[in-house]
Coordinates of C-alpha atoms and ligand atoms in Angstrom, one line a residue:
M12 CA 0.2 -0.1 -0.1
D13 CA 1.8 3.4 -0.8
N14 CA 1.4 6.4 1.1
K15 CA -1.4 8.1 -0.6
E16 CA -3.7 5.4 -0.2
K17 CA -2.6 5.1 3.4
G18 CA -3.6 8.8 4.1
K19 CA -7.0 8.3 2.4
N20 CA -7.5 5.0 4.9
N21 CA -6.8 7.0 7.5
K22 CA -9.3 9.6 6.6
K23 CA -11.7 7.2 6.2
N24 CA -11.2 5.9 9.3
K25 CA -11.5 9.1 11.3
S26 CA -14.8 9.7 9.4
F27 CA -15.9 6.2 10.5
I28 CA -15.3 6.9 14.2
M29 CA -17.1 10.2 13.5
S30 CA -20.2 8.7 12.2
I31 CA -20.3 6.0 14.9
A32 CA -20.0 8.7 17.6
V33 CA -23.2 10.1 16.1
L34 CA -24.9 7.2 16.0
V35 CA -24.5 6.4 19.7
I36 CA -25.6 10.0 20.5
I37 CA -28.9 9.6 18.3
I38 CA -29.3 6.1 20.3
V39 CA -28.7 7.9 23.8
V40 CA -31.6 10.6 23.1
L41 CA -33.9 8.0 21.4
A42 CA -33.5 6.0 24.5
G43 CA -34.1 9.2 26.9
I44 CA -37.1 10.3 24.7
A45 CA -38.5 6.7 25.0
I46 CA -38.1 6.1 28.9
Y47 CA -39.7 9.7 29.3
Y48 CA -42.9 8.6 27.4
I49 CA -43.0 5.1 29.0
S50 CA -42.6 6.8 32.6
K51 CA -45.1 9.5 31.9
N52 CA -47.7 6.8 30.8
Q53 CA -47.1 4.6 33.6
N54 CA -50.1 3.8 36.0
K55 CA -52.0 4.4 33.3
D56 CA -53.9 1.5 33.5
D57 CA -56.7 2.7 36.3
K58 CA -56.9 6.0 34.4
T59 CA -57.3 4.4 30.7
L60 CA -60.9 3.2 29.4
A61 CA -60.4 0.8 26.4
Y62 CA -62.3 2.0 23.4
T63 CA -64.7 -0.6 23.3
D64 CA -65.6 0.0 27.1
L65 CA -65.8 3.3 25.8
I66 CA -68.5 2.6 23.1
K67 CA -70.2 0.2 25.7
E68 CA -70.3 3.2 28.3
M69 CA -71.8 5.4 25.9
S70 CA -74.7 3.3 25.0
Y71 CA -75.6 2.7 28.4
G72 CA -75.7 6.6 28.9
N73 CA -72.9 6.7 31.2
I74 CA -70.8 9.2 29.7
E75 CA -70.9 12.8 30.7
K76 CA -68.2 15.0 28.6
I77 CA -65.9 14.1 26.2
E78 CA -63.0 16.3 25.6
M79 CA -60.8 16.3 22.2
S80 CA -58.1 17.8 20.9
V81 CA -57.7 18.2 17.1
G82 CA -55.5 16.0 15.5
S83 CA -54.9 13.8 18.6
T84 CA -56.6 10.0 19.1
S85 CA -56.3 10.4 22.5
V86 CA -59.3 11.9 24.4
K87 CA -60.4 12.6 28.0
V88 CA -63.8 11.0 29.2
K89 CA -66.0 12.1 32.3
M90 CA -68.1 9.5 33.4
K91 CA -71.2 10.3 35.2
D92 CA -70.5 8.7 38.9
V93 CA -66.9 8.6 38.6
E94 CA -65.0 11.8 40.0
E95 CA -61.8 11.0 37.9
E96 CA -61.1 11.8 34.2
K97 CA -60.2 8.9 32.3
K98 CA -58.3 8.7 28.8
S99 CA -59.3 6.9 25.7
I100 CA -57.7 6.3 22.6
V101 CA -59.9 6.7 19.5
P102 CA -58.7 4.7 16.4
N103 CA -60.8 7.1 13.9
T104 CA -61.6 10.5 15.5
E105 CA -64.0 11.8 12.7
A106 CA -66.2 8.5 13.0
F107 CA -66.3 9.0 16.5
I108 CA -67.6 12.5 16.5
E109 CA -70.1 11.2 14.1
L110 CA -71.1 8.3 16.7
V111 CA -71.1 10.9 19.9
Q112 CA -73.6 13.3 17.9
Q113 CA -75.7 10.4 16.5
K114 CA -76.1 9.5 20.5
V115 CA -76.6 13.2 21.3
S116 CA -79.3 13.2 18.5
E117 CA -80.9 10.4 19.9
G118 CA -81.2 12.1 23.4
N119 CA -77.9 11.2 25.4
D120 CA -76.7 13.8 27.3
I121 CA -73.3 13.9 26.4
E122 CA -71.3 17.1 26.4
L123 CA -68.5 17.3 23.1
I124 CA -65.6 19.5 23.8
Q125 CA -63.2 20.0 20.7
K126 CA -60.2 21.9 21.7
P127 CA -57.7 23.4 19.2
K128 CA -54.2 22.2 19.6
G129 CA -52.1 23.5 22.4
A130 CA -49.0 25.5 21.6
L131 CA -46.7 23.4 23.4
T132 CA -48.6 19.6 21.9
Q133 CA -48.2 21.6 18.7
I134 CA -44.3 22.0 19.1
S135 CA -43.5 18.6 20.4
T136 CA -45.7 17.2 17.7
T137 CA -43.7 18.9 15.1
L138 CA -40.5 18.3 16.6
F139 CA -41.5 14.5 17.1
S140 CA -42.7 14.4 13.3
L141 CA -39.3 15.9 12.3
L142 CA -37.1 13.4 14.3
P143 CA -37.4 10.6 11.6
T144 CA -36.1 13.1 9.1
I145 CA -33.2 14.1 11.2
I146 CA -32.3 10.6 11.9
M147 CA -32.6 9.9 8.3
L148 CA -30.4 12.7 7.2
A149 CA -27.9 11.5 9.9
L150 CA -27.6 8.0 8.5
F151 CA -27.2 9.2 5.3
V152 CA -24.4 11.1 5.8
M153 CA -22.8 8.4 7.8
I154 CA -23.4 5.5 5.0
F155 CA -22.5 8.2 2.3
K156 CA -19.1 8.3 4.3
M157 CA -18.7 5.0 5.1
Q158 CA -19.3 3.9 1.4
G159 CA -16.9 6.4 0.2
L160 CA -19.6 7.3 -2.3
G161 CA -18.6 10.8 -2.6
E162 CA -15.3 9.9 -4.3
K163 CA -16.3 6.9 -6.1
G164 CA -19.9 7.5 -7.1
Q165 CA -20.4 3.9 -7.5
V166 CA -22.4 2.1 -5.0
Y167 CA -24.6 -0.8 -6.9
E168 CA -23.8 -3.5 -8.9
D169 CA -25.9 -4.7 -11.9
T170 CA -26.0 -7.5 -14.1
E171 CA -25.2 -6.6 -17.8
R172 CA -24.7 -9.6 -20.0
K173 CA -25.7 -11.5 -22.9
T174 CA -28.0 -14.2 -22.2
K175 CA -27.9 -17.6 -23.7
I176 CA -31.7 -17.9 -22.8
R177 CA -34.3 -18.2 -25.8
F178 CA -37.8 -18.6 -26.2
K179 CA -37.7 -22.2 -26.4
D180 CA -36.3 -22.6 -22.9
V181 CA -39.3 -20.9 -21.7
A182 CA -42.3 -23.8 -21.5
G183 CA -45.7 -23.1 -22.1
L184 CA -46.8 -19.4 -22.0
D185 CA -47.2 -19.6 -25.8
E186 CA -49.6 -16.6 -26.3
E187 CA -47.3 -14.5 -24.0
K188 CA -44.6 -15.0 -26.0
E189 CA -46.3 -14.1 -28.9
E190 CA -47.1 -11.1 -27.5
L191 CA -43.3 -10.2 -27.0
I192 CA -42.1 -11.2 -29.9
E193 CA -42.7 -8.0 -31.4
I194 CA -40.5 -6.3 -28.8
V195 CA -37.9 -8.5 -29.7
D196 CA -38.3 -7.2 -33.6
F197 CA -38.3 -3.7 -32.4
L198 CA -35.0 -4.7 -30.6
K199 CA -33.4 -6.0 -33.7
R200 CA -34.7 -3.4 -36.4
P201 CA -36.1 -0.5 -34.5
E202 CA -35.5 1.4 -37.8
K203 CA -38.4 -0.4 -39.4
F204 CA -40.9 0.7 -37.0
T205 CA -40.1 3.9 -36.5
K206 CA -40.3 4.4 -40.6
M207 CA -43.6 3.3 -40.1
G208 CA -44.4 5.9 -37.5
A209 CA -45.1 3.1 -35.0
K210 CA -44.9 3.6 -31.3
I211 CA -43.4 0.7 -29.6
P212 CA -44.1 0.4 -25.8
K213 CA -41.1 1.6 -23.3
G214 CA -42.5 -0.6 -20.5
V215 CA -44.0 -4.0 -20.3
L216 CA -45.3 -4.8 -16.9
L217 CA -45.1 -8.7 -16.1
Y218 CA -47.6 -9.8 -13.4
G219 CA -47.5 -13.3 -11.8
K220 CA -47.0 -15.5 -8.9
P221 CA -43.3 -15.9 -7.9
G222 CA -41.7 -18.6 -9.8
T223 CA -43.8 -18.5 -12.7
G224 CA -41.1 -17.6 -15.2
K225 CA -41.1 -13.8 -15.3
T226 CA -37.3 -13.4 -15.2
L227 CA -36.9 -16.0 -17.5
I228 CA -39.1 -14.8 -20.1
A229 CA -37.3 -11.3 -19.9
K230 CA -34.2 -13.2 -20.2
A231 CA -35.1 -14.8 -23.0
I232 CA -36.3 -11.5 -25.1
A233 CA -33.0 -10.2 -24.6
G234 CA -31.6 -13.4 -25.7
E235 CA -33.8 -13.5 -28.7
A236 CA -33.1 -10.0 -29.6
D237 CA -28.8 -10.3 -28.7
V238 CA -29.0 -7.3 -26.8
P239 CA -27.8 -6.6 -23.2
F240 CA -30.0 -7.4 -20.3
I241 CA -29.8 -5.2 -17.4
S242 CA -31.4 -6.0 -14.2
M243 CA -31.9 -4.7 -10.8
S244 CA -34.6 -5.8 -8.1
G245 CA -37.0 -3.1 -6.5
S246 CA -36.2 -5.1 -2.9
E247 CA -32.4 -3.5 -3.5
F248 CA -33.7 0.0 -3.2
I249 CA -35.6 -0.3 0.0
E250 CA -32.2 -1.1 2.0
M251 CA -30.8 2.0 1.0
F252 CA -31.2 5.6 2.3
A253 CA -32.4 8.6 1.4
G254 CA -31.6 9.9 -2.0
L255 CA -29.5 6.6 -3.0
G256 CA -32.4 5.0 -4.4
A257 CA -33.0 8.0 -6.9
S258 CA -29.2 7.8 -7.9
R259 CA -29.2 4.1 -8.6
V260 CA -32.2 4.3 -11.0
R261 CA -30.4 7.4 -12.8
K262 CA -27.2 5.4 -12.8
L263 CA -29.2 2.4 -14.0
F264 CA -30.6 4.5 -17.2
D265 CA -27.0 6.3 -17.8
K266 CA -25.6 2.6 -18.5
A267 CA -28.9 1.7 -20.7
R268 CA -28.1 4.6 -22.8
K269 CA -24.7 3.8 -23.2
L270 CA -25.6 -0.1 -24.0
A271 CA -28.8 0.7 -26.2
P272 CA -30.4 -1.1 -27.8
C273 CA -30.9 -3.4 -24.3
I274 CA -33.5 -4.4 -22.0
V275 CA -33.8 -3.1 -18.5
F276 CA -35.3 -5.7 -16.2
I277 CA -36.8 -4.4 -12.8
D278 CA -37.7 -7.1 -10.6
E279 CA -40.2 -6.7 -7.8
I280 CA -41.3 -3.0 -8.9
D281 CA -44.0 -3.0 -6.2
A282 CA -40.9 -2.2 -3.7
I283 CA -40.2 1.0 -5.5
G284 CA -43.7 1.5 -7.1
A285 CA -45.8 1.1 -4.3
R286 CA -48.8 3.3 -4.2
R287 CA -48.0 6.9 -3.0
A288 CA -50.3 6.9 0.2
S289 CA -49.0 8.3 3.5
N290 CA -45.9 10.7 3.8
S291 CA -43.9 8.5 6.6
G292 CA -40.2 9.0 6.1
A293 CA -39.9 5.7 4.5
E294 CA -42.0 6.2 2.0
T295 CA -41.0 9.4 1.1
E296 CA -37.6 7.9 -0.1
N297 CA -39.3 5.6 -2.0
N298 CA -41.2 8.3 -3.8
Q299 CA -38.1 9.9 -4.7
T300 CA -36.8 6.7 -6.5
L301 CA -40.3 6.2 -7.8
N302 CA -40.2 9.7 -9.3
Q303 CA -36.9 9.4 -10.8
L304 CA -37.9 6.1 -12.3
L305 CA -40.8 8.2 -13.8
V306 CA -38.6 10.9 -15.0
E307 CA -36.2 8.2 -16.7
M308 CA -39.0 6.6 -18.5
D309 CA -40.4 9.8 -19.7
G310 CA -36.9 10.9 -20.7
F311 CA -36.1 8.6 -23.4
S312 CA -37.4 8.9 -26.7
S313 CA -38.7 5.9 -28.5
E314 CA -35.8 5.8 -31.1
E315 CA -33.4 5.2 -28.2
T316 CA -34.5 1.4 -28.1
I317 CA -34.7 0.9 -24.8
I318 CA -37.5 -1.5 -23.5
V319 CA -38.2 -1.5 -19.7
L320 CA -39.7 -5.1 -18.5
A321 CA -40.5 -5.0 -14.8
A322 CA -42.2 -7.7 -12.9
T323 CA -44.3 -7.9 -10.0
N324 CA -46.7 -10.5 -8.2
R325 CA -48.7 -7.9 -6.4
P326 CA -50.2 -5.6 -9.2
E327 CA -52.6 -3.6 -6.8
M328 CA -50.1 -2.4 -4.9
L329 CA -48.7 -0.2 -7.6
D330 CA -48.8 3.5 -8.2
K331 CA -51.2 4.4 -11.0
A332 CA -48.7 6.6 -12.4
L333 CA -46.4 3.8 -13.5
L334 CA -49.4 2.5 -15.4
R335 CA -49.9 5.7 -17.7
P336 CA -49.2 5.6 -21.2
G337 CA -45.3 6.2 -22.4
R338 CA -44.4 4.2 -19.3
F339 CA -45.6 0.7 -18.6
D340 CA -48.6 0.9 -21.0
R341 CA -48.5 -2.7 -21.7
Q342 CA -49.4 -5.3 -18.9
I343 CA -49.1 -9.2 -19.7
T344 CA -50.0 -11.5 -16.8
I345 CA -47.8 -14.8 -16.4
P346 CA -50.1 -17.5 -15.3
T347 CA -49.1 -20.7 -13.2
P348 CA -49.0 -23.2 -16.0
D349 CA -51.7 -25.2 -16.6
L350 CA -51.6 -29.3 -17.6
K351 CA -49.7 -28.7 -21.1
G352 CA -47.4 -26.1 -19.6
R353 CA -46.3 -28.3 -16.7
L354 CA -45.5 -31.3 -18.8
D355 CA -43.7 -28.9 -21.1
I356 CA -41.7 -27.6 -18.3
L357 CA -41.1 -31.2 -16.7
K358 CA -39.7 -32.1 -20.5
I359 CA -37.4 -29.1 -20.4
H360 CA -36.1 -29.5 -17.2
S361 CA -35.5 -33.2 -17.3
K362 CA -33.4 -32.8 -20.6
D363 CA -30.4 -32.9 -18.7
K364 CA -31.2 -35.5 -16.2
R365 CA -31.3 -39.3 -16.6
L366 CA -34.5 -40.5 -16.5
S367 CA -35.4 -44.0 -16.3
E368 CA -37.9 -45.6 -18.9
D369 CA -40.8 -45.9 -16.2
V370 CA -41.0 -42.2 -15.4
N371 CA -44.2 -40.7 -16.5
L372 CA -44.2 -37.1 -16.9
E373 CA -47.8 -36.7 -17.9
S374 CA -49.0 -38.4 -14.6
I375 CA -46.3 -36.0 -12.8
A376 CA -48.1 -33.1 -14.5
E377 CA -51.3 -34.4 -13.5
D378 CA -50.6 -34.5 -9.8
T379 CA -48.9 -31.2 -9.5
A380 CA -51.8 -28.6 -10.4
G381 CA -50.9 -25.3 -9.1
F382 CA -47.4 -25.7 -9.1
T383 CA -45.2 -22.9 -10.8
G384 CA -42.0 -23.5 -13.0
A385 CA -39.6 -22.8 -10.3
E386 CA -41.3 -25.6 -8.1
L387 CA -41.6 -28.3 -11.1
A388 CA -37.9 -27.6 -11.5
N389 CA -37.4 -27.8 -8.0
I390 CA -39.0 -31.4 -8.0
L391 CA -36.8 -32.7 -10.7
N392 CA -33.7 -31.7 -8.8
E393 CA -34.9 -33.0 -5.7
A394 CA -35.7 -36.3 -7.7
A395 CA -32.0 -36.3 -8.7
I396 CA -30.8 -36.1 -5.5
I397 CA -33.1 -38.7 -4.0
A398 CA -32.0 -40.9 -6.6
T399 CA -28.8 -40.6 -5.7
I400 CA -29.4 -41.5 -2.1
N401 CA -31.3 -44.5 -3.2
K402 CA -28.4 -45.6 -5.4
H403 CA -30.6 -45.9 -8.4
D404 CA -29.0 -45.9 -11.8
D405 CA -30.9 -43.4 -13.1
I406 CA -34.1 -41.4 -11.9
E407 CA -37.2 -43.6 -11.3
N408 CA -40.8 -42.5 -11.2
S409 CA -40.8 -43.4 -7.4
D410 CA -38.1 -40.9 -7.0
I411 CA -40.1 -38.3 -8.7
E412 CA -43.1 -39.0 -6.8
E413 CA -41.0 -39.0 -3.8
A414 CA -39.6 -35.5 -4.6
V415 CA -43.2 -34.4 -5.3
K416 CA -44.3 -35.2 -1.7
K417 CA -40.7 -33.8 -0.4
V418 CA -42.0 -30.4 -1.8
T419 CA -45.6 -30.4 -0.8
V420 CA -45.7 -32.3 2.5
G421 CA -42.2 -32.3 3.8
L422 CA -39.9 -35.0 4.3
E423 CA -40.4 -38.8 5.7
K424 CA -38.9 -39.1 9.0
H425 CA -38.5 -42.8 9.2
S426 CA -37.0 -42.3 12.5
R427 CA -39.2 -40.5 14.6
V428 CA -40.2 -42.8 17.7
Y429 CA -43.7 -43.0 18.2
S430 CA -45.5 -44.6 21.1
E431 CA -48.2 -47.0 20.2
K432 CA -50.7 -44.9 21.6
D433 CA -49.7 -42.0 19.3
K434 CA -49.7 -44.4 16.4
K435 CA -53.1 -45.4 17.2
L436 CA -54.5 -41.8 17.3
T437 CA -52.2 -40.9 14.1
A438 CA -53.7 -43.9 12.2
Y439 CA -57.6 -43.2 13.5
H440 CA -57.2 -39.4 12.2
E441 CA -55.9 -40.1 9.2
A442 CA -58.3 -42.9 8.5
G443 CA -61.0 -40.3 9.6
H444 CA -59.7 -38.0 6.8
A445 CA -59.7 -40.6 4.0
V446 CA -63.2 -42.1 5.0
V447 CA -65.1 -39.2 5.1
S448 CA -63.7 -37.6 2.0
K449 CA -64.7 -40.9 0.1
Y450 CA -68.2 -40.2 0.8
L451 CA -68.1 -36.5 -0.3
P452 CA -69.0 -36.0 -3.6
T453 CA -67.1 -33.0 -4.4
Q454 CA -64.0 -34.5 -2.9
T455 CA -61.1 -35.5 -5.1
D456 CA -60.0 -39.0 -4.7
V457 CA -57.9 -40.1 -1.9
K458 CA -54.2 -40.8 -3.3
E459 CA -52.3 -42.1 -0.3
V460 CA -52.9 -42.1 3.6
S461 CA -50.0 -42.6 5.7
I462 CA -48.9 -42.3 9.4
I463 CA -45.3 -42.3 8.5
P464 CA -44.4 -38.5 10.2
R465 CA -43.4 -35.9 7.2
G466 CA -42.4 -32.5 7.8
V467 CA -44.2 -31.2 11.1
A468 CA -47.3 -33.4 10.2
G469 CA -47.6 -36.6 12.2
G470 CA -49.2 -38.5 9.0
Y471 CA -51.0 -37.3 6.0
T472 CA -53.6 -37.9 3.7
M473 CA -52.7 -37.0 0.0
Y474 CA -55.6 -36.5 -2.6
K475 CA -55.5 -36.4 -6.3
S476 CA -55.0 -32.7 -7.3
D477 CA -58.0 -30.9 -8.9
E478 CA -57.4 -30.0 -12.5
D479 CA -57.2 -26.1 -12.7
K480 CA -60.5 -25.0 -11.4
Y481 CA -61.8 -21.5 -11.8
Y482 CA -64.6 -21.2 -9.3
I483 CA -65.6 -23.1 -6.3
S484 CA -69.0 -23.8 -5.0
K485 CA -70.6 -23.3 -1.7
T486 CA -71.1 -27.2 -1.8
E487 CA -67.3 -27.8 -2.3
M488 CA -66.5 -25.6 0.4
K489 CA -68.6 -27.3 2.8
E490 CA -67.7 -30.5 2.1
K491 CA -63.7 -29.7 2.4
L492 CA -64.6 -28.5 5.8
I493 CA -66.0 -31.8 6.7
A494 CA -63.0 -33.8 5.0
L495 CA -60.7 -31.3 7.1
L496 CA -62.8 -32.4 10.4
G497 CA -62.9 -35.8 9.7
G498 CA -59.4 -36.3 11.3
R499 CA -60.6 -34.5 14.7
A500 CA -64.1 -36.1 14.8
A501 CA -62.7 -39.7 14.5
E502 CA -60.2 -39.0 17.3
K503 CA -63.2 -38.4 19.5
L504 CA -65.5 -41.3 18.2
V505 CA -63.0 -44.0 18.7
L506 CA -60.8 -42.8 21.4
D507 CA -63.2 -40.5 22.9
D508 CA -60.3 -37.7 23.3
I509 CA -58.9 -35.3 21.0
S510 CA -55.5 -34.4 20.2
T511 CA -53.3 -31.2 19.1
G512 CA -52.7 -33.4 16.0
A513 CA -55.7 -31.5 14.3
S514 CA -54.6 -28.1 14.9
N515 CA -53.4 -27.5 11.4
D516 CA -56.9 -28.9 10.1
I517 CA -58.4 -26.5 12.5
E518 CA -56.5 -23.7 11.2
V519 CA -57.3 -24.1 7.6
A520 CA -61.3 -25.1 8.2
T521 CA -61.5 -21.6 10.1
K522 CA -59.8 -19.8 7.7
I523 CA -62.2 -21.4 5.1
A524 CA -65.4 -20.7 7.0
R525 CA -64.3 -17.3 7.9
E526 CA -64.0 -16.5 3.8
M527 CA -67.1 -18.2 3.3
V528 CA -69.0 -15.7 5.5
T529 CA -66.6 -12.6 4.9
K530 CA -65.5 -12.8 1.6
Y531 CA -67.8 -14.9 -0.6
G532 CA -70.9 -13.8 0.8
M533 CA -72.0 -17.4 1.3
S534 CA -73.8 -16.8 4.7
D535 CA -77.3 -16.6 4.2
A536 CA -77.7 -14.5 7.6
L537 CA -75.3 -11.9 6.4
G538 CA -75.7 -12.0 2.9
P539 CA -73.2 -11.0 0.0
I540 CA -71.3 -8.5 1.5
D541 CA -67.6 -8.1 1.4
F542 CA -66.4 -7.5 5.4
Q543 CA -63.0 -7.9 4.3
G544 CA -62.6 -4.6 2.7
K545 CA -59.3 -2.8 3.6
E546 CA -60.3 0.8 4.0
Q547 CA -63.4 0.1 6.0
N548 CA -63.9 -0.2 9.5
D549 CA -66.3 -3.0 10.0
M550 CA -67.8 -1.5 13.4
F551 CA -68.7 1.8 12.1
V552 CA -69.9 0.5 8.7
F553 CA -72.1 -2.3 10.0
G554 CA -72.8 -1.6 13.4
E555 CA -70.8 -2.4 16.5
N556 CA -71.8 -6.1 16.8
I557 CA -71.3 -7.1 13.2
G558 CA -68.0 -9.1 14.6
D559 CA -70.3 -11.1 16.9
K560 CA -72.8 -12.0 13.9
I561 CA -69.8 -13.1 11.9
G562 CA -68.5 -15.1 14.6
T563 CA -71.8 -17.1 15.0
E564 CA -72.0 -17.6 11.1
V565 CA -68.4 -19.1 11.3
K566 CA -69.4 -21.1 14.3
I567 CA -72.3 -22.9 12.7
L568 CA -70.4 -23.7 9.5
I569 CA -67.7 -25.6 11.4
D570 CA -70.2 -27.1 13.8
E571 CA -72.4 -28.0 10.9
A572 CA -69.2 -29.7 9.4
Y573 CA -68.1 -31.5 12.6
N574 CA -71.2 -33.0 13.0
D575 CA -71.6 -34.3 9.2
A576 CA -67.9 -35.8 9.6
Q577 CA -69.2 -37.5 12.8
K578 CA -72.4 -39.1 11.3
L579 CA -70.4 -40.2 8.2
L580 CA -67.7 -42.1 10.4
I581 CA -70.5 -43.5 12.8
E582 CA -72.2 -44.9 9.7
H583 CA -69.0 -46.2 7.9
R584 CA -67.3 -46.9 11.0
D585 CA -66.4 -50.8 9.8
K586 CA -64.2 -48.8 7.1
L587 CA -62.7 -46.5 9.5
D588 CA -61.6 -49.6 11.5
I589 CA -60.1 -51.4 8.7
I590 CA -58.1 -48.6 7.2
A591 CA -56.9 -47.6 10.5
Q592 CA -56.0 -51.3 11.1
I593 CA -54.2 -51.6 7.8
L594 CA -52.2 -48.5 8.6
L595 CA -51.0 -49.5 12.0
E596 CA -49.7 -52.8 10.3
R597 CA -48.1 -51.3 7.2
E598 CA -48.1 -47.3 7.8
K599 CA -49.4 -46.7 4.5
I600 CA -52.2 -47.4 2.0
N601 CA -52.0 -46.3 -1.6
E602 CA -54.9 -45.5 -4.1
Q603 CA -55.7 -48.9 -5.5
E604 CA -55.7 -50.6 -2.0
F605 CA -57.8 -47.9 -0.7
K606 CA -60.5 -48.0 -3.5
R607 CA -60.4 -51.9 -2.9
I608 CA -61.7 -51.6 0.7
F609 CA -64.8 -49.8 -0.6
E610 CA -65.6 -52.0 -3.4
Ligands
ADP707 P1 -40.1 -15.4 -11.5 O1 -39.4 -14.6 -12.0 O2 -41.5 -15.5 -12.0 O3 -40.2 -15.8 -9.9 P2 -38.2 -17.3 -12.4 O4 -38.2 -16.8 -14.0 O5 -37.1 -16.8 -11.7 O6 -39.7 -17.0 -11.9 O7 -38.3 -18.6 -12.6 C1 -37.6 -19.5 -11.8 C2 -37.1 -20.7 -12.3 O8 -38.0 -21.5 -12.7 C3 -36.7 -20.5 -13.8 O9 -35.1 -20.2 -13.8 C4 -36.6 -21.8 -14.4 O10 -35.7 -22.9 -14.1 C5 -38.2 -22.2 -13.8 N1 -39.2 -21.9 -14.5 C6 -40.4 -21.2 -14.3 N2 -41.2 -20.9 -15.4 C7 -40.8 -21.6 -16.2 C8 -41.3 -21.9 -18.1 N3 -42.3 -21.4 -18.4 N4 -40.5 -22.6 -18.3 C9 -39.2 -23.3 -18.2 N5 -39.0 -23.1 -16.9 C10 -39.4 -22.5 -16.0
MG708 MG1 -37.8 -13.6 -10.8
ZN709 ZN1 -55.5 -34.0 9.9

């Protein structure tokens, strides 16, 4: 190391120590403030009134006076026969004021006082709201120094290379590819389009679940057009501090201009392009990044042959400004693959693997409805590992089936020691699921029942997968609940005791029942109303005991399903016993054996 560089390092060290000192001071100040507030709020328990209690007392007519300050959610409450004033926190002040006024108009004698903000509180709230900004600034200066950004001006790394990926490497997605071929054409021969006066989209947004191949198809476009692929992920921006996100965007596009024609790929764009809602510190920063992105996209002319592709799995989160003409004005949904798509993906990813003759990719594709391309690729990789462990010469069908199960339910654990009692309980629990589903017309056939523990589950009942469905009927959902509760019902029926083994079933069943009532409008008592809407506060929109009604309806659905499950099991007790017995002896029953029992 020569002297000049040493000097530079010394300087860096000094500013580093300085930054640490600043950080320590900030932390001490923050801790002080926190302690002050905590001690101020101590012994508040006897003086605070829960919001729900406040509402209750109000409807009993026990409230004499309510005092509010503008801009504060904290209110002072004077109750009729209590000397001391109490404090309460009101979640939505406007709605609360309306509620009080309504009570007053109903003849309730409540005095509502609305005070302007006190000067002191005004100063302190201003200071408080400034605090994050001050801290952000301090941190920014620190990071800036630590990274030596001032001198070098280079903090990001992005990937820029020609990819070898082509459309033929992307399975399925034929229509999507057809739409995107136009962009390949444009990148290859822009003059052809501009001569015509055609406007080519600057930005294309790819919507789709993780692992559906968005990155892959973006790379394939670059590959087909033989242009550089510059990529960056939105989540990289949110880790950065004030201003850096925006400067990274600027640098990204500077680079793109140098390399044009090229593709700029922004993964997880929702991380920067989230809807501009509030004005908290972090969001302001994101907005700067977003604004810079918009500026860059508006900045380059359509002759510059830069195509910006962006991917997200949360389109509803995106700021509308991103979707305006001249920006991401084209949107393409990348779906999870259908049967043929899954088969094609399996074929592509098994090309470089040694598959045995007995492997039936069609049936694997049938069993994997809902799987993404990434999951299917993962399954084949797992299968290769399992085949190696099993010392097979090549990958056998059983290896792939094992891999499917590993990805869906977790790995079999042969070594877990099981007490006889546990084993019996698990056998009846799983037999319960299987028998009940057999008698439910809408439920798919049982594929395998096992009491060999897998992942966290003590045993499992696997069903044949449904071929890609769009709608699920109420009957089907109700029967799903019955199948889910079949395990618990069998435990109760046979052993007259219940276990924790059903906790996951109960969790899933409750979620389904709740959604039936609050999301799909399947409860007669409550009707087709969306009670899950994010912006509305149920209590104010639908009245305060709406929560009770929802709870009652959910409970009715679950109770009915549990009773139906028990009825089915009592009726078919012989089958339940046979299956549990086989499970105790052999730990597993496959599809054919299972069917034979019912013939
Ligand atoms: P996303 O960007 O949508 O999250 P990726 O493009 O990163 O998904 O996909 C991850 C991997 O999954 C790919 O590298 C590829 O191996 C596999 N894959 C996903 N979809 C497909 C597909 N349609 N055809 C072939 N392979 C796919
Ligand atoms: Mg991706
Ligand atoms: Zn279960």
